[in-house]
Structures are given as C-alpha cells and as structure tokens.
Coordinates of C-alpha atoms in Angstrom, one line a residue:
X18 CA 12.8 -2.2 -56.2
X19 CA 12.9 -0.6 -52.8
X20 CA 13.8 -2.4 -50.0
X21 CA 11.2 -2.7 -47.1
X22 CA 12.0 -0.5 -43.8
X23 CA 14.6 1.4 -45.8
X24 CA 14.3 5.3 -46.1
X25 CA 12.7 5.6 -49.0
X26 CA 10.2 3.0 -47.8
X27 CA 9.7 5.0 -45.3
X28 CA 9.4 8.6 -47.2
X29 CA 7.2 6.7 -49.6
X30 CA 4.6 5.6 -46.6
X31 CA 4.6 9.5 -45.6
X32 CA 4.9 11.0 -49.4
X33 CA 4.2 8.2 -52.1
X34 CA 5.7 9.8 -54.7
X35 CA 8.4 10.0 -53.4
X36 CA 9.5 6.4 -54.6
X37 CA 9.5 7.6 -57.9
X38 CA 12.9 9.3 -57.2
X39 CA 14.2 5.4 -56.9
X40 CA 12.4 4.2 -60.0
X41 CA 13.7 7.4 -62.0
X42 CA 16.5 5.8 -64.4
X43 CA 19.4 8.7 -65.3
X44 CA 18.9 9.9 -68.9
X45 CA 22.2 11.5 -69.7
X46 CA 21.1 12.1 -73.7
X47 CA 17.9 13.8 -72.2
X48 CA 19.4 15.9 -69.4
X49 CA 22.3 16.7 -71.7
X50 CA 24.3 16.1 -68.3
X51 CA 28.1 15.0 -68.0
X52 CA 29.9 12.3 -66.7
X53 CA 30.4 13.9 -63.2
X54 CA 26.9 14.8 -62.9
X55 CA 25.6 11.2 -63.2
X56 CA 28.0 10.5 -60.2
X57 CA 27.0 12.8 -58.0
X58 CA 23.2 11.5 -58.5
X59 CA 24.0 8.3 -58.5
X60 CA 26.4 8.4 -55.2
X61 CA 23.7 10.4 -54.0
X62 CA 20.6 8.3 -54.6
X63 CA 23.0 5.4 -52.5
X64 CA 23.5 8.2 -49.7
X65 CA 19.2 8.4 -49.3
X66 CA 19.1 5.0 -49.5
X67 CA 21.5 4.0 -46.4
X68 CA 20.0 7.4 -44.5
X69 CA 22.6 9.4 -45.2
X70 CA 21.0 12.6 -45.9
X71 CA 23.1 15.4 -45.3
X72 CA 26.0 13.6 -47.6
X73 CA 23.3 12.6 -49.7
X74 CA 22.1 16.5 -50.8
X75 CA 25.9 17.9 -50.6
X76 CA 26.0 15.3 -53.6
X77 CA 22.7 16.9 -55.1
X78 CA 24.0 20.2 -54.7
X79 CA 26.8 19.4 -56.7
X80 CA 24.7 17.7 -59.6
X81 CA 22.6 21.1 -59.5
X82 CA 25.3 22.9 -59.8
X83 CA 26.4 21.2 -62.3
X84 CA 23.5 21.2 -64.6
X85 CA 21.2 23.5 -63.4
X86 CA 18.8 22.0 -66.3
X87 CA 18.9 18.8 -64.9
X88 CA 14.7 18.1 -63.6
X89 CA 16.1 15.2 -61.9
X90 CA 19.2 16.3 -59.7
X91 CA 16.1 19.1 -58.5
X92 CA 13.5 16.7 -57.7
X93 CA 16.2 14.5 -56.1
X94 CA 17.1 17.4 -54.3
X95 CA 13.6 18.1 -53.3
X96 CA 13.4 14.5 -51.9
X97 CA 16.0 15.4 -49.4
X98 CA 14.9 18.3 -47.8
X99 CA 11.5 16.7 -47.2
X100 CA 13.0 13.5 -45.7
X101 CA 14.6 16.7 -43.4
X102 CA 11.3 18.1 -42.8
X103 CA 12.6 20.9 -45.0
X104 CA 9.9 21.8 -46.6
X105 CA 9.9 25.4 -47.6
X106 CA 13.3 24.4 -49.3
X107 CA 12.0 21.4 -51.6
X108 CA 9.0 23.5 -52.7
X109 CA 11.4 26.2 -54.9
X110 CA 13.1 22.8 -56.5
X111 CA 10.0 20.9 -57.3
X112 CA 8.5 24.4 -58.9
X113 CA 11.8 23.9 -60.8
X114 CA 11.4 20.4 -61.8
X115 CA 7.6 21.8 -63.4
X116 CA 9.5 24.2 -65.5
X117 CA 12.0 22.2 -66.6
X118 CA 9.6 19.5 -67.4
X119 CA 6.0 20.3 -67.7
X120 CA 4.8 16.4 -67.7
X121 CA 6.5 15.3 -64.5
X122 CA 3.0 14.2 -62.8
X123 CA 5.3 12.8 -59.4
X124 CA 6.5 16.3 -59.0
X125 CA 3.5 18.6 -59.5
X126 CA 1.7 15.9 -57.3
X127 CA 4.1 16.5 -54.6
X128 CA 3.9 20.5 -55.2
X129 CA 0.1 20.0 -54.8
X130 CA 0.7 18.0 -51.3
X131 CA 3.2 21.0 -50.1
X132 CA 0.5 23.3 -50.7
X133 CA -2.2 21.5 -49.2
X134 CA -0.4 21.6 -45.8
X135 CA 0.1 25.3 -46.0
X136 CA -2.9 26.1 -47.0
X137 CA -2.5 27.2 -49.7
X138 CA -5.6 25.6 -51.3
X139 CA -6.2 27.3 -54.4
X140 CA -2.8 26.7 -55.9
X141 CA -2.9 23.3 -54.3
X142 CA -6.3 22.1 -56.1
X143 CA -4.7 23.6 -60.0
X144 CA -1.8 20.9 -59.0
X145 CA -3.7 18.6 -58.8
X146 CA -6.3 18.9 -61.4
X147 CA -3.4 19.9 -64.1
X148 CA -2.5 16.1 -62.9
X149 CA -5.8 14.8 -63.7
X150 CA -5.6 15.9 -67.4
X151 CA -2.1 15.1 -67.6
X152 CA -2.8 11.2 -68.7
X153 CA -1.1 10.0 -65.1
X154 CA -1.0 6.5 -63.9
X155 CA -3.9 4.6 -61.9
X156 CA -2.0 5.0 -58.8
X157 CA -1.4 9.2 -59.9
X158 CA -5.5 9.5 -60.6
X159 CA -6.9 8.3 -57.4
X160 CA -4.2 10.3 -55.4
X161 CA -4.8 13.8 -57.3
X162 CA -8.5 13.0 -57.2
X163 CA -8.4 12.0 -53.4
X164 CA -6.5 15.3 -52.7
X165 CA -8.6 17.3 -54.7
X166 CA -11.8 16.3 -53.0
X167 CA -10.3 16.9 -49.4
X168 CA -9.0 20.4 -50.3
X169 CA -12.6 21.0 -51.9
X170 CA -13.3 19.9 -48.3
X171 CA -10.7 22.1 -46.0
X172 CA -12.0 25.0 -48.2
X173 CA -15.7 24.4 -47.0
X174 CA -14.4 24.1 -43.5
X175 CA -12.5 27.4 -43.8
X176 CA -15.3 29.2 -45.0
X177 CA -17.4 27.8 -42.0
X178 CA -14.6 29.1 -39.7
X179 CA -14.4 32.4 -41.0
X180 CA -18.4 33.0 -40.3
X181 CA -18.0 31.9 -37.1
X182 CA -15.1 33.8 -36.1
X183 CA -17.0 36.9 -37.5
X184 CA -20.1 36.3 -35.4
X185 CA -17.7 35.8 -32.2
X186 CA -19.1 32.3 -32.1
X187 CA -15.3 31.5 -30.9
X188 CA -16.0 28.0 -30.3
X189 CA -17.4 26.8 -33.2
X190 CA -14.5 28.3 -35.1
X191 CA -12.0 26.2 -33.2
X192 CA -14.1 23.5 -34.0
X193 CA -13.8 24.0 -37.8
X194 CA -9.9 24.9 -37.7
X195 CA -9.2 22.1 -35.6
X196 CA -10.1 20.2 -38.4
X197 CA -8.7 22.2 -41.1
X198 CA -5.5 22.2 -38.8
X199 CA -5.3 18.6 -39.1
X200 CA -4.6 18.1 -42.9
X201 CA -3.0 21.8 -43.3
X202 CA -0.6 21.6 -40.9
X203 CA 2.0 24.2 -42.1
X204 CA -1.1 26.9 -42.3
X205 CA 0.4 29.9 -40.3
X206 CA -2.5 32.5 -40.7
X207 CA -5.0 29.7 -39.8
X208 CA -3.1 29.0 -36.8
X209 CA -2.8 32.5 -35.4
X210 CA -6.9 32.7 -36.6
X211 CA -7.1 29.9 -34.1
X212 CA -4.8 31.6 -31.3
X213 CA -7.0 34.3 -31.6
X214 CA -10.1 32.6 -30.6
X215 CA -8.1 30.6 -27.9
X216 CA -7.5 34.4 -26.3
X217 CA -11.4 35.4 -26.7
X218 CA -12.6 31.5 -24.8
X219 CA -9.8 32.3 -22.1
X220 CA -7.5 30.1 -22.9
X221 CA -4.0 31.9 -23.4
X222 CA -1.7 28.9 -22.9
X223 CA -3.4 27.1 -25.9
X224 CA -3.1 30.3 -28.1
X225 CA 0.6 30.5 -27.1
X226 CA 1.0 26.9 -28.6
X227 CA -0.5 28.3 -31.5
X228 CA 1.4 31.5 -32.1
X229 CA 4.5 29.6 -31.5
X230 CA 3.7 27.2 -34.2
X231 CA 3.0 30.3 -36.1
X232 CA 6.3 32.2 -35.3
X233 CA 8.4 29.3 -37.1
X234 CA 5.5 28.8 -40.2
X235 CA 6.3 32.6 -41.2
X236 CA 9.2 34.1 -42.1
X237 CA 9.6 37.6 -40.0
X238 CA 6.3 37.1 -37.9
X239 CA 7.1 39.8 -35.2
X240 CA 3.5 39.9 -34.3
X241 CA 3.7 36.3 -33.2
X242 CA 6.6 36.9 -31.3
X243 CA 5.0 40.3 -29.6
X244 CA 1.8 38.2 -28.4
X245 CA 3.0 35.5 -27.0
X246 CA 5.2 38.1 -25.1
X247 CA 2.3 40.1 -24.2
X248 CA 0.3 36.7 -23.0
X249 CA 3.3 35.1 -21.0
X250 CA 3.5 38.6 -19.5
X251 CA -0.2 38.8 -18.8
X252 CA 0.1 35.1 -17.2
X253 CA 3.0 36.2 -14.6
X254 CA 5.5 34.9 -16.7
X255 CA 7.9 37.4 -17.1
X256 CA 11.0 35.7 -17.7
X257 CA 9.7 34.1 -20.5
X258 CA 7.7 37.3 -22.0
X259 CA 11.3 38.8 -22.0
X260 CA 12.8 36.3 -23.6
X261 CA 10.0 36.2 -26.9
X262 CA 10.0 40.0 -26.9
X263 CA 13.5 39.9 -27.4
X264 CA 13.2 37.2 -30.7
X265 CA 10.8 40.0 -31.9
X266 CA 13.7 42.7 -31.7
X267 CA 15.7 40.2 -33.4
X268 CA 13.8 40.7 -36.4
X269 CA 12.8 44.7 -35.9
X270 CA 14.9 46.5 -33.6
X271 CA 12.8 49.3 -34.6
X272 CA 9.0 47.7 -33.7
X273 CA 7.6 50.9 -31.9
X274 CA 5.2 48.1 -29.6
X275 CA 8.4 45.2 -28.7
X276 CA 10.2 48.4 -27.5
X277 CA 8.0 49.5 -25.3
X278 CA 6.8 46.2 -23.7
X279 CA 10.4 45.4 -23.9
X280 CA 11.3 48.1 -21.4
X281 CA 8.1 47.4 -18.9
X282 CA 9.2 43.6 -18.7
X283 CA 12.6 44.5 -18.3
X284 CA 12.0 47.3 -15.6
X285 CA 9.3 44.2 -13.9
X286 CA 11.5 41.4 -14.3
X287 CA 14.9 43.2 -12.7
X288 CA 12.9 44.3 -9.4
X289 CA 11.2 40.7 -9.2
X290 CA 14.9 39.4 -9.5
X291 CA 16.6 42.0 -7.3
X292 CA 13.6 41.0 -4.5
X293 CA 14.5 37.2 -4.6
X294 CA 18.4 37.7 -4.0
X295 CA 17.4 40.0 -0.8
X296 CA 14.6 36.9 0.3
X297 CA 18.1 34.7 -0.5
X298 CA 20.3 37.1 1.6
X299 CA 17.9 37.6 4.4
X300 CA 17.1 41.1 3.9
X301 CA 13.7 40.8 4.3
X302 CA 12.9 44.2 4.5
X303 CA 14.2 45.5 1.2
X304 CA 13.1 42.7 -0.5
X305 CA 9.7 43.5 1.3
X306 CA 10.2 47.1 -0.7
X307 CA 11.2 45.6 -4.3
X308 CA 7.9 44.2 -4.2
X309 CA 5.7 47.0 -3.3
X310 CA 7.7 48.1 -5.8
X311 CA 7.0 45.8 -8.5
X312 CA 2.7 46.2 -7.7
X313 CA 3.0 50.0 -8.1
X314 CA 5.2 49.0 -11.3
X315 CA 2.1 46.7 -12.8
X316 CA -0.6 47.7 -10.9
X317 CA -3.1 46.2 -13.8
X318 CA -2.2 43.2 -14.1
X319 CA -4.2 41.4 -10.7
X320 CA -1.1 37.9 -11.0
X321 CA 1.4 40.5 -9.9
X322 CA 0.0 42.1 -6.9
X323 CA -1.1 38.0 -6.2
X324 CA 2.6 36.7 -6.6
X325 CA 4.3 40.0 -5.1
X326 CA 2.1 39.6 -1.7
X327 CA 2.3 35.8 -1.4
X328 CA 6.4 36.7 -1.4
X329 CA 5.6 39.5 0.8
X330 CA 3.6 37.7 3.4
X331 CA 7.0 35.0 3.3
X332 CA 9.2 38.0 4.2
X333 CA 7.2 39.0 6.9
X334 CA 6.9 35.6 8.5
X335 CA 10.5 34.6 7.9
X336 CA 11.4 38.1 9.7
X337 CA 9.4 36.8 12.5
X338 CA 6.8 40.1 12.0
X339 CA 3.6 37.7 12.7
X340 CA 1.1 40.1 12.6
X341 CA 1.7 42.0 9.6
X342 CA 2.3 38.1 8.0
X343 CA -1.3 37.1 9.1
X344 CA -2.6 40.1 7.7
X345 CA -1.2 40.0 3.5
X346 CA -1.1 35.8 3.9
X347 CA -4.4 36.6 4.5
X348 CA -5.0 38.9 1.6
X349 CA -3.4 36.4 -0.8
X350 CA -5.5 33.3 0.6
X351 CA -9.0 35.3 0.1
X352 CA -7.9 35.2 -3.6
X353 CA -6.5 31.9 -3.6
X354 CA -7.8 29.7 -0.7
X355 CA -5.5 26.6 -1.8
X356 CA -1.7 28.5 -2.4
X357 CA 0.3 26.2 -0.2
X358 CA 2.9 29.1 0.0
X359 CA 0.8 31.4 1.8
X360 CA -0.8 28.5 3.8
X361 CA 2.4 27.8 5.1
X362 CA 3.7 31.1 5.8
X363 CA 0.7 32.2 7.8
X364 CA 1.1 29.0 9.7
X365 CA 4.5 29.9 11.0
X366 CA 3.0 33.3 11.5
X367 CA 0.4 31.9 13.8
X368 CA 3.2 29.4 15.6
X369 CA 5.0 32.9 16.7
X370 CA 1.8 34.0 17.7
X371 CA 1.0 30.9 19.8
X372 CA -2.6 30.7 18.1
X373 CA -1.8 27.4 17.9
X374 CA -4.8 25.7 16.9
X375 CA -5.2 28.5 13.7
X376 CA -1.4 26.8 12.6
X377 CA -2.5 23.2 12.3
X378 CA -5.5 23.8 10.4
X379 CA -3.6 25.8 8.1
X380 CA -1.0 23.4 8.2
X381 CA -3.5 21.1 7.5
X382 CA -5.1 22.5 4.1
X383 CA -1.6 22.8 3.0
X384 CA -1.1 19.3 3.5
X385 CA -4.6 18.3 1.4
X386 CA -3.0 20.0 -1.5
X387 CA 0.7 19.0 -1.1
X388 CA 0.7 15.6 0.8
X389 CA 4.8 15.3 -0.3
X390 CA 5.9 18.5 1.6
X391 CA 8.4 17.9 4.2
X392 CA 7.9 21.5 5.5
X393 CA 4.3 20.8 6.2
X394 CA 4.5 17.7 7.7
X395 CA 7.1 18.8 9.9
X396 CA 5.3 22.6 10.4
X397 CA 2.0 20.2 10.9
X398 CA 3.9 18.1 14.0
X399 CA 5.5 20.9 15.6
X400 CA 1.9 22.5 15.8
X401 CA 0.2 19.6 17.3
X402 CA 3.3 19.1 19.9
X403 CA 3.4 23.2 20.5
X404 CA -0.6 23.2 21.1
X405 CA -0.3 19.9 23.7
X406 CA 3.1 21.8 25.7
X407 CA 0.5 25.0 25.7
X408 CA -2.0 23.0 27.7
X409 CA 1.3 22.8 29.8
X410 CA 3.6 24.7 31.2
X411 CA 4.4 27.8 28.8
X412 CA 7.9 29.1 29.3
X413 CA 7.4 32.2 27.3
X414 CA 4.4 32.7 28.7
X415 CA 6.0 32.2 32.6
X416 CA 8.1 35.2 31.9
X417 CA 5.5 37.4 29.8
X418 CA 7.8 37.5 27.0
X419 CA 6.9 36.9 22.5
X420 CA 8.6 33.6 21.7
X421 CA 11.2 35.3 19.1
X422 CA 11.9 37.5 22.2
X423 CA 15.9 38.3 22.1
X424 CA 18.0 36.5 25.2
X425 CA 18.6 40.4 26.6
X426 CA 14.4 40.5 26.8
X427 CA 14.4 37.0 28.6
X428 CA 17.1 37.9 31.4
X429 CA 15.1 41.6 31.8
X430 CA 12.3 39.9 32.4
X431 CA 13.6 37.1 34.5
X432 CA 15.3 39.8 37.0
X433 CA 12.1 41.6 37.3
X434 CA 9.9 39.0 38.4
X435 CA 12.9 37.4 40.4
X436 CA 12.6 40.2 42.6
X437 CA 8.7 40.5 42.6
X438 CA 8.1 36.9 43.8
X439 CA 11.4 35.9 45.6
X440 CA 9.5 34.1 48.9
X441 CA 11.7 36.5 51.2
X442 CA 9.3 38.9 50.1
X443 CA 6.2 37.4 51.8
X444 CA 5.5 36.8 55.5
X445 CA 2.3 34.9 55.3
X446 CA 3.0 31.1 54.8
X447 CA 0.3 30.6 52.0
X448 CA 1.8 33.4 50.4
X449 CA 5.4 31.9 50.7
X450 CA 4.6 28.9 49.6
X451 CA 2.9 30.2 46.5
X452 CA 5.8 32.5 45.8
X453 CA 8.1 29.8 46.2
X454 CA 6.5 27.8 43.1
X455 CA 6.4 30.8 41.2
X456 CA 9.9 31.4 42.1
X457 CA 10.8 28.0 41.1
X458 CA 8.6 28.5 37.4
X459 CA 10.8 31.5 36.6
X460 CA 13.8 30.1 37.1
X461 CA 13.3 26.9 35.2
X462 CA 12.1 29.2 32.5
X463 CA 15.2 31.8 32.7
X464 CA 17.1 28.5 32.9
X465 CA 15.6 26.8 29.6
X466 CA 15.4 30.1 27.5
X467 CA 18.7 31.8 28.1
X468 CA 20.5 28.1 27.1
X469 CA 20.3 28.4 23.1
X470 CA 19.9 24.3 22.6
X471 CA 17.4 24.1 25.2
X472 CA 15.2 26.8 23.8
X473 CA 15.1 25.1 20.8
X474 CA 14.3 21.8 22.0
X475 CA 10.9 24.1 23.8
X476 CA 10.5 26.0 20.6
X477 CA 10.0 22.3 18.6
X478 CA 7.4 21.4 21.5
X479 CA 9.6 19.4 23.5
X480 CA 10.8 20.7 27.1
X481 CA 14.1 19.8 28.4
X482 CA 12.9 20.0 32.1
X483 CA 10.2 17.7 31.6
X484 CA 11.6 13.9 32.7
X485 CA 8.2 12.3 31.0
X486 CA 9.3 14.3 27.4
X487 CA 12.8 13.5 28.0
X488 CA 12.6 10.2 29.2
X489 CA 9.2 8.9 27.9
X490 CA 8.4 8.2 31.5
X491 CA 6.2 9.4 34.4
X492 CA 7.6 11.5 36.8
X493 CA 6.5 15.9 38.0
X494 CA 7.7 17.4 34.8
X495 CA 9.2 20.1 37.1
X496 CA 11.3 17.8 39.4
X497 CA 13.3 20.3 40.3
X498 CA 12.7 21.2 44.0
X499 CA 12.5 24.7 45.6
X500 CA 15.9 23.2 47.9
X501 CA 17.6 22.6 44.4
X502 CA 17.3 26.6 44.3
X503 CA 18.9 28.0 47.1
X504 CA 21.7 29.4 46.8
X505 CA 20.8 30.0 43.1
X506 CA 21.9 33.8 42.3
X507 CA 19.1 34.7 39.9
X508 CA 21.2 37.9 39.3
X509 CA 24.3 36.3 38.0
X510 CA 24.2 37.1 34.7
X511 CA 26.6 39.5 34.1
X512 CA 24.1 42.3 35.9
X513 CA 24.9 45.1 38.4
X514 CA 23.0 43.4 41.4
X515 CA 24.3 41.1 43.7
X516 CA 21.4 39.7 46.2
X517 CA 22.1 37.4 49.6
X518 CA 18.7 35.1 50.1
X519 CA 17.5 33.8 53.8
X520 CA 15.8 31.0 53.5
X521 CA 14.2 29.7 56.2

C-alpha cells in the first residue's frame, strides 16, 4: 500500500499510474535479472519513497545497466525523471518498457499522457486506444477512454485555431490555443503559433512569454531565441535583447540574422552605456553627444529617440542649460504627457528660469503620478517658496544677473551698479534718497550672493536677510539701514578700485 502524503501519493494524484511502480512485485525468473539488480531496484524503490530522487535513479541507472532487458528498472527509471519534471528523459524509457513488454498497459498509458502534453496527438490517441484493446483494468479503461476523448477534443480545437490564424482572425486563435495550451502544455510549435498572434494583437511582452516557453520545449530553437531578441529590442530593452541573441549564437555561431542584430545591439547598447557613465561623471555634454548618437544609430525604432531625449533633456537641465532643457523635455512630454523624468527635469529647467509658476505645475503632474518621490515633493516646495520670495525681493533680479550666474558675474555686476547708484552721485534729495535704497538693495544682494551658504539658503526660497524668514517673526525684511552702510567699500573685493564715500 502507499502511504498517504508520501511521494508516490503525490506522483500518483499528478500521474495515476504511476502507483503501479509501488504495486509492481520484482520477478527475477521473468526479468532473468541477478542478485545485484534486484538490490538496486529495491534500494531504489525505498529512495522514491522517502523523496530521495536523485539517489533513488543513480540506483536505477545501475539496475539498467545491469540488465538492460529489465522492463521494470526502465519504467522505474521513467518514474523518476517525471517526479523531476524530466520529461523528455522518461519518454525514451517508457518507449523501452513497450518493447520490452508489449502488454504493460501502465506504461503505454503514461506514453500516451507524455504525448498528450506535447502535442503530439496523433501518436498520443494510438496509446491509448492500443490500451483499450489491450483487456486493461476498470480503472485503465475509463482513463485511456477519458484521454482519448479530450485529445479527439484538443485536435478539434487545433484545427479551429489554424483557420483562424489563416484568416488573420488573431484573436480567435488565441482563444482556441489558450485552450489547447491548457491540456498540451509541453506543445512548442503551438506556443510559438500563439506568440505569433500575440505580435499581430500588439502584444509583444505576452509573445515573449511564449517564445521563451518555446526556447526550453525545443531542442536548438534559435528562432525563439532570435525573436524574443528582436522584440526586447523593439521594446527598448536592449540589455536584455543582447543577452537572448547571444543564447542564439550559443547554438549557431554561424546564424547569418543573430549576427547581424548581434552587432546593431551591441554597437546600441555600448553608446547607451558609455552615455550613462558621462551622466554619472558629470560630463553632461558628451553624454549629451552618445545620445544623439545612439538616435542616428536606431533612428527606426520611435522608444530610442523617446528614451535618448528624456536623458538628453536631464543633461541639459542638470548642466543648468534651461532653455535648451525646456525645449527636448518638451519634445519628450508631447509624446508622453505623464514621464515623471521629463516632468521633473523641465521643472528644474523652469526653476533656473524663474518661470516659477510653469515649475509647480509640472512639479505637480509629476507628483499625480509618483506621490512617493522625494525629489518632487521637495522640487514641488522649493517652487511654491521660490514663487512667494519672487513676489518679494529678488536678489538675482536686484543685480540683473541668471540665478546659476558664476560669483565673478555677481561682483561684475555689483561694482557696476555700485557706482551708477552710489547717492554721492545725485544732488536732488528725492533722487538721493531713492539712490540710497537702491544702494542699500545691491549691497544686501552682493552681500547674500557672493557668501556660498547664504545663496543657497536664497536659492531654496529662504532669504538670510529677511528677520520674518529667519526668525518666524515680523520685522522690515531689510533691517539693515542705509547708516549700517557707510563706510562699506563696495569695491573691496580684491578689485583695482579703491573709492572714499561723503556722506552727508
């Protein structure tokens, strides 16, 4: 008897005849077998038993080769590689088991399974009808019979499928193989039938599952291999076309069509690479080129030119070159009005621009889409604060200088305006009073932009001159006082001038 939630109980709830292997008592006078044979099967049939199925078919292998007429060390032997999902291995031994003994219904019953999940219908149905006139048991009749009626069945189905793949009625033929599919499993040419008509509906990620299913199902299939390359390709993937062309080179270093998409993925996928390490390094430029690069490279395929300007558009905002940024981020977002990368990147684009308002909406799709992204929240907030100091005081704009305007720009600038509004300049007393608070403007704003930590506490949206942001209180956010001035040199950074004030 087998015991329950053993593993032949098991095997036998998957392949019931299977448990014939357990009931099978050794026949030494029939096999003609010797001493050491009957060990090996017997240790063996202990080794299934307890789970034990690699120890349990090195013992098979030896019983085989012991007596290599031996119907039972074969169909033991069979029952192994099955319980290993072997199957392509136990089909040659249970073949075996036929020829050696023509009347062995449990292993022509278990052929005629095998073949049903290939397939292979034809040779399936002559199993099992050879088992119907081969006075089997109750239990062996109303398995071969059911089997035989479902293949009848799988081949009505495949005919359907076959009519509608003709007349390009794609979806009806997955229909029909999706049932076919479910009973033969291990059916290769059905499944790359299928990935076929997955490719015509538009679904290339499905017909990849399909051809990879396919790949393993068929020894040698370097036509599996080569489409799923071509289709990971065609998706953008290009690290993983490689990697399946490759498998089909494995097989035919010679295959005139893997060679040549070999060499196109290979020239596509080192630029792509190259590009990343110069975004990595900074070298935003170059890796600006790699890209055009790699559109001129695979200029048919539209997810290239998509992925290569998305990355373009981030080297052009990370190298602070806003307008060009706005311009491909733009490109890329007419195509794709929801990619978060280019959202984001045109934001910072638009920050450097001060269009302010432009930032936080973009910043704001971004955010419907990606409501995790710490870069977007934290983009989204430096916006809003940047758009309420605009309504402010504007430090850059004090000095008439871009905001990623080098500290040599900022001091130019300062000195020039120091000069033109210095309130010695002016006579009139609404004049010099006006100069004066200009005066005072430009050098809070030399004052907060030359110092590196202050201008980045301005370029967050937070000014270090104002008490109110400082402090959270009230209070003139430019306290300082045009007394606090005097005696200030304007001109004392490290420039040729030297300048004596009179104040009055």
């Amino acid at each position: 008897m087998v015991a329950p939630g053993s593993v032949t109980s098991r095997l036998g709830s998957v392949f019931p005849f299977l448990l014939v292997l357990v009931d099978i008592q050794y026949e030494g006078a029939e096999c003609g077998v010797n001493a050491d044979v009957e060990k090996h099967l017997e240790l063996g049939k202990k080794l299934l038993a307890a789970g034990q199925l690699a120890d349990a078919l090195s013992q098979f292998h030896a019983a085989v080769d012991g007596d290599p007429d031996n119907y039972i060390a074969y169909y033991r032997r069979a029952t192994v590689f099955l319980a290993m999902g072997k199957s392509k291995a136990a089909l040659p031994d249970l073949t075996k088991v036929i020829e050696l003994k023509m009347d062995f219904t449990a292993a022509r019953l278990q052929r005629g399974h095998l073949l049903l999940k290939q397939g292979k219908l034809d040779e399936a149905e002559d199993d099992f009808k050879k088992v119907l006139k081969s006075n089997p048991s109750e239990n062996e009749e109303k398995e071969a019979q059911s089997q035989l009626t479902k293949s009848d069945e799988m081949q009505h189905l495949r005919s359907q499928a076959l009519d509608a793949f003709e007349s390009s009625d794609y979806i009806a033929a997955i229909t029909f193989l999706d049932k076919i599919l479910e009973v033969c499993v291990w059916d290769a040419e059905l499944r790359e039938l299928r990935a076929e008509c997955f490719i015509k509906e538009g679904e290339p990620r499905k017909a990849i599952s399909d051809l990879k299913a396919a790949s393993k199902l068929k020894n040698d299939n370097t036509e599996a291999f080569y489409k799923i390359s071509t289709l990971y390709y065609e998706l953008g993937d290009h690290e993983l076309s490689l990697s399946e062309v490759r498998e089909c080179l494995k097989l035919d270093q010679d295959h005139k069509r893997c060679f040549a998409h070999y060499k196109q993925v290979k020239k596509l996928n080192k630029l792509i690479k190259s590009a990343e390490e110069l975004i990595k390094e900074g070298r935003y430029t170059d890796a600006t080129s790699k890209y055009e690069s790699v559109m001129k490279t695979e200029p048919s395929i539209s997810e290239y030119t998509i992925r290569s300007k998305e990355r373009i558009c981030h080297c052009f905002s990370k190298d602070e070159k806003p307008v060009e940024a706005i311009r491909v981020c733009s490109e890329v977002l007419q195509l794709e009005p929801d990619n978060v990368n280019a959202l984001k990147d045109r934001a910072e684009a638009y920050l450097i621009e001060e269009m302010y308002d432009e930032a936080i909406q973009d910043y704001e799709t971004a955010q419907e889409h990606n409501e995790n992204d710490q870069q977007i929240r934290e983009g989204l907030e430096k916006a809003q604060r940047l758009l309420k100091q605009s309504q402010k005081r504007d430090y850059y704009k004090i000095l008439g200088v871009k905001r990623n305007a080098k500290k040599q720009e900022i001091i130019k600038a300062y000195r020039k305006l120091a000069l033109q509004w210095h309130p010695d300049n002016f006579q009139n007393e609404e004049e010099k009073k006006k100069a004066e608070k200009k005066f005072i403007d430009i050098a809070a704003a030399k004052e907060v932009l030359s110092d590196p930590e202050m201008r980045k506490k301005f370029d967050d949206g937070e000014d270090p001159l104002d008490a109110e942001s400082q402090q959270g209180g009230g209070g003139n956010p430019f306290h300082r006082s045009w007394n606090s001035w005097q005696g200030f040199n304007p001109f004392s950074s490290g420039g040729p001038f030297r300048f004596k004030f009179h104040f009055n």
